[in-house]
Amino acid sequence: MTTARGDFDLARFPEDPRDPLRAWDAADEYLLRHLDEREGGPVDLSGSLVVLGDRWGALVTALAAHHPINRPVQISDSFLGQQATRANLERNGLDADAVRLRTTRDAPPDRIDVLLVRVPKSLALLEDQLHRLAPHVHEGTVVVGAGMVTEIHTSTLKLFERVLGPTRTSLAVRKARLIFCSPGPAPARGADPWPRSYALPAGVGVVSGLTVVDHAGVFSAERLDAGTRLLLRSLPARTGPEHVVDLGCGNGVVGLAAALSNGEAEVTFIDESYQALASAEATFRANTGADAAARFVAADGLSGFPPGTADLVLNNPPFHTHRGRTDATAWRMFNGSRAALRRGGELWVVGNRHLGYHVKLRRLFGDCEVVASDPKFVVLRAVKR
């Protein structure tokens, strides 16, 4: 990434030389350029600097390189994004502690003098995070958002204005746009509407009618999605002590079903989203009690998971990352599942029929069977031999 601050060597995480997608885009470049070339003079970055939603650490890497004493705070919902940030800092000769890494579930800094926001895909996540940050900004706080023109809508601007204060946008440059917000006296922003809860429908097995708790930005936060519904209807009755993994757990309803159907099961919930893990734990506790045993792990799939120790992996893999559609995440999840399973262990996958997951599973496991299907989704079962 070439900027007025210098050139930076950046990569996504996990790094894949075949990946054509960059770790930055025109919105990152536009925002960094604005900080140095703002009309009226460069933005003063000597105070408390918070960067929300920096996807792969491009912004904080560039900022930390030129402000080594005032360490920027990065707030991220993504475990992968934070790992990318650590790797990019090292790649560019910066100390690991040059940036203070916080998750969307951590308490924000007490005072924020400059707030930079990479607009997320989820308007709900933006709403929740602006509500969490609003008490910590002041009338002198410089607030600048950035995104591609396809990511910034009228609803985005209205949200900034309602939660923080008067808002306007820049002209588009290379299909990127900036948002300028001027916090004033605390507006009547109302309460943060997240997390939210809803009751599961009937006909989805042991979890029918139970309560789901969703934090902002989690997949299927308003109602049960059709793919998960099909998977829940298809889960087998299992007994005895076993280790079950809800991989890419989202709000945790699949792992909850496994735990409730087999009281002897040990369940591990894994996701790269901190919002998802918070949702999964809240959903699990709401339906099992505070003493029920389960683990909630932020990770890159099953990377680092003890090999040969899982009996059952349940998975609804994503097929996109930010604006890129790819099966790379699913492929890593399937490979990780095969390594994590003991012999005789099973991987159950639900996905859109057109994605052709059966081809990958047969290549890895030797075979797989169709457990259930409907016009859009298919549930597949693969056994490690």
XYZ file of C-alpha atoms in Angstrom:
385
model
C 0.000 0.000 0.000
C 1.574 3.269 -1.164
C 0.747 6.373 0.880
C 2.235 9.752 1.637
C 3.441 8.133 4.872
C 5.426 5.544 2.924
C 4.954 2.103 1.441
C 3.544 -0.717 3.542
C 3.708 -4.453 2.898
C 0.304 -5.847 3.901
C -1.453 -9.207 3.700
C -4.702 -10.759 4.805
C -4.801 -13.590 7.328
C -4.247 -16.449 6.939
C -1.826 -15.433 4.225
C -2.338 -17.206 0.916
C -0.152 -16.222 -2.062
C -2.937 -17.379 -4.397
C -5.457 -14.971 -2.857
C -6.059 -12.124 -5.362
C -7.714 -9.889 -2.723
C -5.636 -7.150 -1.104
C -5.449 -6.276 2.581
C -6.542 -2.684 1.864
C -8.691 -0.778 -0.584
C -9.281 2.717 -1.933
C -11.277 3.687 1.179
C -8.265 3.007 3.422
C -6.051 5.080 1.134
C -8.599 7.909 0.973
C -8.898 8.058 4.757
C -5.130 8.117 5.324
C -4.727 10.814 2.691
C -7.437 12.929 4.339
C -5.664 12.787 7.713
C -2.581 14.416 6.162
C -4.214 16.690 3.577
C -7.386 17.901 5.283
C -8.422 21.416 4.382
C -7.383 23.548 7.329
C -4.403 21.354 8.149
C -3.609 17.745 9.046
C -5.712 16.052 11.705
C -4.077 16.251 15.135
C -3.348 12.645 16.083
C -1.542 13.374 19.339
C -4.543 12.507 21.516
C -6.478 9.292 22.025
C -6.891 7.652 18.603
C -9.420 4.841 18.052
C -9.830 2.912 14.795
C -13.038 0.886 14.509
C -13.413 -1.924 11.991
C -9.904 -1.818 10.468
C -10.320 -5.016 8.494
C -6.772 -6.275 8.091
C -4.804 -3.698 10.067
C -3.862 -1.453 7.136
C -4.938 1.748 8.896
C -3.354 1.131 12.281
C -0.137 -0.170 10.718
C 0.274 3.049 8.733
C -0.702 5.200 11.709
C 1.504 3.371 14.214
C 4.508 3.783 11.947
C 4.256 7.578 12.233
C 2.903 7.881 15.779
C 5.012 5.419 17.798
C 4.385 7.125 21.134
C 0.624 7.556 20.856
C -0.388 3.975 20.202
C -3.683 3.768 18.271
C -6.461 1.547 19.615
C -7.947 -0.891 17.136
C -11.457 -2.174 17.899
C -12.368 -5.228 15.851
C -14.992 -7.962 15.775
C -12.626 -10.235 13.852
C -10.073 -12.648 15.275
C -8.626 -13.007 11.772
C -8.427 -9.233 11.417
C -6.488 -8.953 14.659
C -4.126 -11.736 13.624
C -3.586 -9.914 10.327
C -2.821 -6.728 12.249
C -0.184 -8.469 14.351
C 1.399 -10.005 11.242
C 1.344 -6.717 9.322
C 2.960 -4.825 12.194
C 5.778 -7.371 12.264
C 6.038 -7.382 8.463
C 6.628 -3.621 8.532
C 9.170 -3.636 11.342
C 6.834 -2.414 14.093
C 6.600 -3.736 17.640
C 3.664 -5.962 18.511
C 2.546 -3.444 21.143
C 2.578 -0.495 18.695
C -1.218 -0.910 18.502
C -3.564 -1.665 21.374
C -5.910 -4.423 20.185
C -9.423 -4.528 21.607
C -12.503 -6.454 20.574
C -16.011 -5.150 20.065
C -16.884 -6.691 23.434
C -14.140 -4.845 25.356
C -14.667 -1.539 27.125
C -13.658 1.434 24.912
C -11.020 3.958 26.036
C -12.369 6.504 28.519
C -11.722 9.400 26.126
C -11.592 9.417 22.322
C -10.089 12.435 20.535
C -10.019 10.968 17.021
C -12.389 8.210 15.892
C -11.801 6.555 12.513
C -14.486 4.140 11.306
C -14.243 1.637 8.475
C -17.943 1.186 7.750
C -18.838 -2.499 8.250
C -21.136 -4.527 6.047
C -23.570 -4.851 8.957
C -25.495 -1.680 9.784
C -26.528 -3.334 13.052
C -22.892 -3.764 14.094
C -22.195 -0.123 13.258
C -25.218 0.949 15.311
C -24.129 -1.086 18.321
C -20.534 0.126 18.193
C -21.429 3.795 17.762
C -23.700 3.501 20.804
C -20.860 1.923 22.801
C -18.368 4.606 21.728
C -20.681 7.651 21.946
C -20.239 8.283 25.703
C -16.477 8.498 25.175
C -16.364 11.122 22.416
C -16.626 14.870 23.095
C -17.453 17.993 21.119
C -13.873 18.291 19.907
C -13.573 14.681 18.733
C -12.712 14.308 15.056
C -14.900 11.540 13.592
C -14.171 10.286 10.078
C -15.760 7.248 8.484
C -14.636 5.537 5.290
C -16.032 2.987 2.901
C -16.597 2.157 -0.707
C -19.618 3.865 -2.250
C -21.478 0.534 -2.246
C -21.046 0.365 1.545
C -22.276 3.857 2.462
C -25.998 4.501 2.208
C -28.444 7.123 3.417
C -29.170 4.842 6.383
C -25.451 4.885 7.267
C -25.369 8.671 7.391
C -28.598 8.867 9.375
C -27.145 6.455 11.900
C -24.014 8.563 12.456
C -26.197 11.658 12.800
C -28.649 10.077 15.232
C -26.029 8.569 17.527
C -23.156 11.083 17.342
C -24.171 14.348 15.665
C -24.335 16.328 12.383
C -22.974 14.299 9.473
C -21.978 14.920 5.867
C -20.107 13.050 3.155
C -17.243 13.730 0.800
C -17.161 13.431 -2.943
C -16.409 9.937 -4.202
C -12.786 9.229 -5.157
C -11.930 5.938 -6.868
C -15.331 4.626 -5.762
C -14.563 5.430 -2.110
C -16.240 7.980 0.121
C -15.587 9.581 3.511
C -18.073 10.462 6.254
C -17.516 13.524 8.443
C -19.368 13.691 11.753
C -19.253 16.513 14.317
C -20.248 15.317 17.792
C -22.161 17.947 19.709
C -23.960 17.927 23.028
C -25.280 14.423 23.658
C -28.177 13.893 21.223
C -31.319 11.998 22.190
C -29.828 8.871 20.668
C -31.904 6.402 22.648
C -30.650 3.133 24.065
C -28.543 0.613 22.213
C -31.088 -1.915 20.863
C -28.563 -4.772 20.999
C -28.474 -7.582 21.992
C -31.868 -8.861 20.864
C -33.705 -12.110 21.526
C -36.239 -14.218 19.685
C -37.913 -17.577 20.153
C -37.021 -20.457 17.855
C -39.899 -21.883 15.811
C -41.507 -25.263 16.345
C -40.277 -28.255 14.388
C -36.536 -27.790 14.839
C -35.867 -30.565 17.293
C -34.816 -30.200 20.895
C -34.338 -26.410 20.639
C -37.894 -25.726 19.415
C -39.361 -22.709 21.190
C -36.148 -21.846 23.053
C -34.648 -18.357 23.249
C -31.834 -17.154 20.992
C -29.739 -14.153 22.047
C -28.082 -12.209 19.233
C -25.502 -9.472 19.456
C -25.250 -7.009 16.583
C -23.682 -8.186 13.352
C -24.207 -11.918 13.884
C -25.534 -13.955 10.973
C -29.298 -14.505 11.064
C -29.855 -12.152 13.994
C -33.599 -11.687 13.444
C -34.810 -15.224 12.748
C -33.555 -18.747 12.165
C -32.063 -19.108 8.690
C -33.304 -21.847 6.390
C -30.007 -23.759 6.233
C -29.657 -24.016 10.004
C -33.323 -24.985 10.251
C -32.685 -27.942 7.930
C -29.580 -28.970 9.881
C -31.407 -28.853 13.221
C -34.174 -31.038 11.836
C -31.593 -33.565 10.637
C -29.330 -33.922 13.673
C -29.113 -37.489 14.961
C -29.924 -38.587 18.495
C -26.575 -39.326 20.169
C -25.668 -40.528 23.650
C -22.581 -41.016 25.768
C -19.545 -38.865 26.443
C -18.293 -37.210 23.282
C -16.647 -33.977 22.169
C -18.849 -31.923 19.835
C -17.615 -28.821 17.987
C -19.970 -26.148 16.685
C -17.602 -24.742 14.053
C -18.445 -21.232 12.873
C -21.029 -21.230 15.634
C -22.763 -17.893 15.005
C -25.405 -17.537 17.719
C -24.789 -21.091 18.887
C -28.154 -22.742 18.251
C -26.594 -25.828 16.632
C -24.166 -26.431 19.499
C -26.992 -25.822 21.956
C -29.035 -28.529 20.240
C -26.112 -30.957 20.528
C -25.689 -30.169 24.223
C -29.391 -30.560 25.048
C -29.824 -33.791 23.075
C -26.851 -35.429 24.805
C -26.273 -34.382 28.388
C -22.888 -36.177 28.436
C -21.467 -34.227 25.499
C -18.713 -31.679 25.870
C -19.396 -28.833 23.426
C -16.880 -26.342 22.054
C -18.180 -23.282 20.196
C -15.692 -21.776 17.729
C -16.003 -18.602 15.663
C -13.737 -15.833 14.433
C -16.330 -13.182 15.393
C -16.301 -11.942 18.977
C -19.917 -10.835 18.571
C -20.846 -14.372 17.527
C -19.097 -15.938 20.512
C -20.863 -13.533 22.871
C -24.169 -14.507 21.250
C -23.413 -18.222 21.470
C -22.521 -17.996 25.152
C -25.600 -15.892 25.944
C -27.837 -18.329 24.045
C -26.255 -21.316 25.768
C -26.556 -19.821 29.260
C -30.152 -18.700 28.686
C -31.171 -22.298 28.015
C -28.865 -24.429 30.153
C -27.995 -22.477 33.278
C -24.793 -20.894 34.493
C -23.131 -24.145 35.564
C -23.420 -26.033 32.263
C -20.016 -26.881 30.770
C -19.023 -25.487 27.380
C -16.067 -23.690 25.807
C -16.222 -20.584 23.617
C -13.113 -20.068 21.484
C -12.074 -17.290 19.097
C -9.982 -18.964 16.401
C -9.233 -19.423 12.731
C -11.464 -22.443 12.369
C -9.857 -25.499 13.941
C -6.314 -24.180 13.698
C -4.561 -25.197 16.914
C -7.295 -27.662 17.899
C -5.892 -30.921 19.337
C -5.882 -33.449 16.482
C -7.911 -36.623 16.731
C -9.996 -35.455 19.706
C -13.396 -34.469 18.278
C -16.243 -36.928 17.823
C -18.625 -34.665 15.921
C -18.128 -31.380 14.066
C -21.207 -29.385 13.031
C -20.611 -26.713 10.404
C -22.489 -24.112 8.352
C -19.510 -22.513 6.561
C -19.564 -18.960 5.201
C -18.880 -18.498 1.497
C -17.790 -14.847 1.553
C -15.263 -12.652 3.303
C -16.131 -8.951 3.291
C -16.881 -8.231 -0.382
C -15.163 -11.325 -1.757
C -17.012 -14.578 -2.473
C -14.754 -17.564 -1.931
C -14.784 -21.172 -0.776
C -11.376 -20.779 0.891
C -12.883 -20.558 4.386
C -15.025 -23.660 3.851
C -12.027 -25.561 2.502
C -9.953 -24.649 5.586
C -12.842 -25.675 7.847
C -13.193 -29.048 6.128
C -9.443 -29.748 6.274
C -9.339 -28.657 9.902
C -12.302 -30.865 10.733
C -10.672 -33.939 9.246
C -7.548 -33.323 11.329
C -9.544 -32.654 14.512
C -11.783 -35.731 14.251
C -10.872 -39.086 15.715
C -11.280 -42.150 13.502
C -14.975 -42.790 13.139
C -15.736 -39.163 13.948
C -18.238 -37.311 11.796
C -18.443 -33.938 10.062
C -21.964 -32.644 9.347
C -22.182 -29.724 6.926
C -25.102 -27.666 5.677
C -24.751 -25.420 2.646
C -26.372 -24.126 -0.497
C -26.754 -26.921 -3.037
C -24.962 -24.984 -5.783
C -21.745 -24.708 -3.734
C -20.942 -28.367 -4.367
C -19.473 -29.113 -0.950
C -19.944 -32.841 -1.590
C -17.067 -32.733 -4.098
C -14.631 -31.326 -1.530
C -15.804 -33.665 1.214
C -15.388 -36.741 -0.999
C -11.901 -35.594 -1.911
C -10.977 -35.232 1.768
C -12.899 -38.061 3.421
C -13.210 -40.527 0.549
C -16.993 -40.311 0.594
C -19.945 -38.412 2.025
C -23.686 -38.949 2.134
C -26.657 -36.665 1.714
C -28.598 -36.695 4.975
C -31.309 -34.193 4.029
C -32.045 -31.705 1.281
C -34.576 -29.196 0.069
C -34.674 -27.099 -3.121
C -31.956 -24.735 -1.800
C -29.906 -26.490 0.906
C -28.293 -29.853 1.523
C -27.019 -31.506 4.717
C -23.951 -33.711 4.192
C -22.271 -36.256 6.495
C -18.649 -37.350 6.147
C -16.911 -39.938 8.346
C -13.185 -40.046 9.037
C -11.966 -43.555 8.243
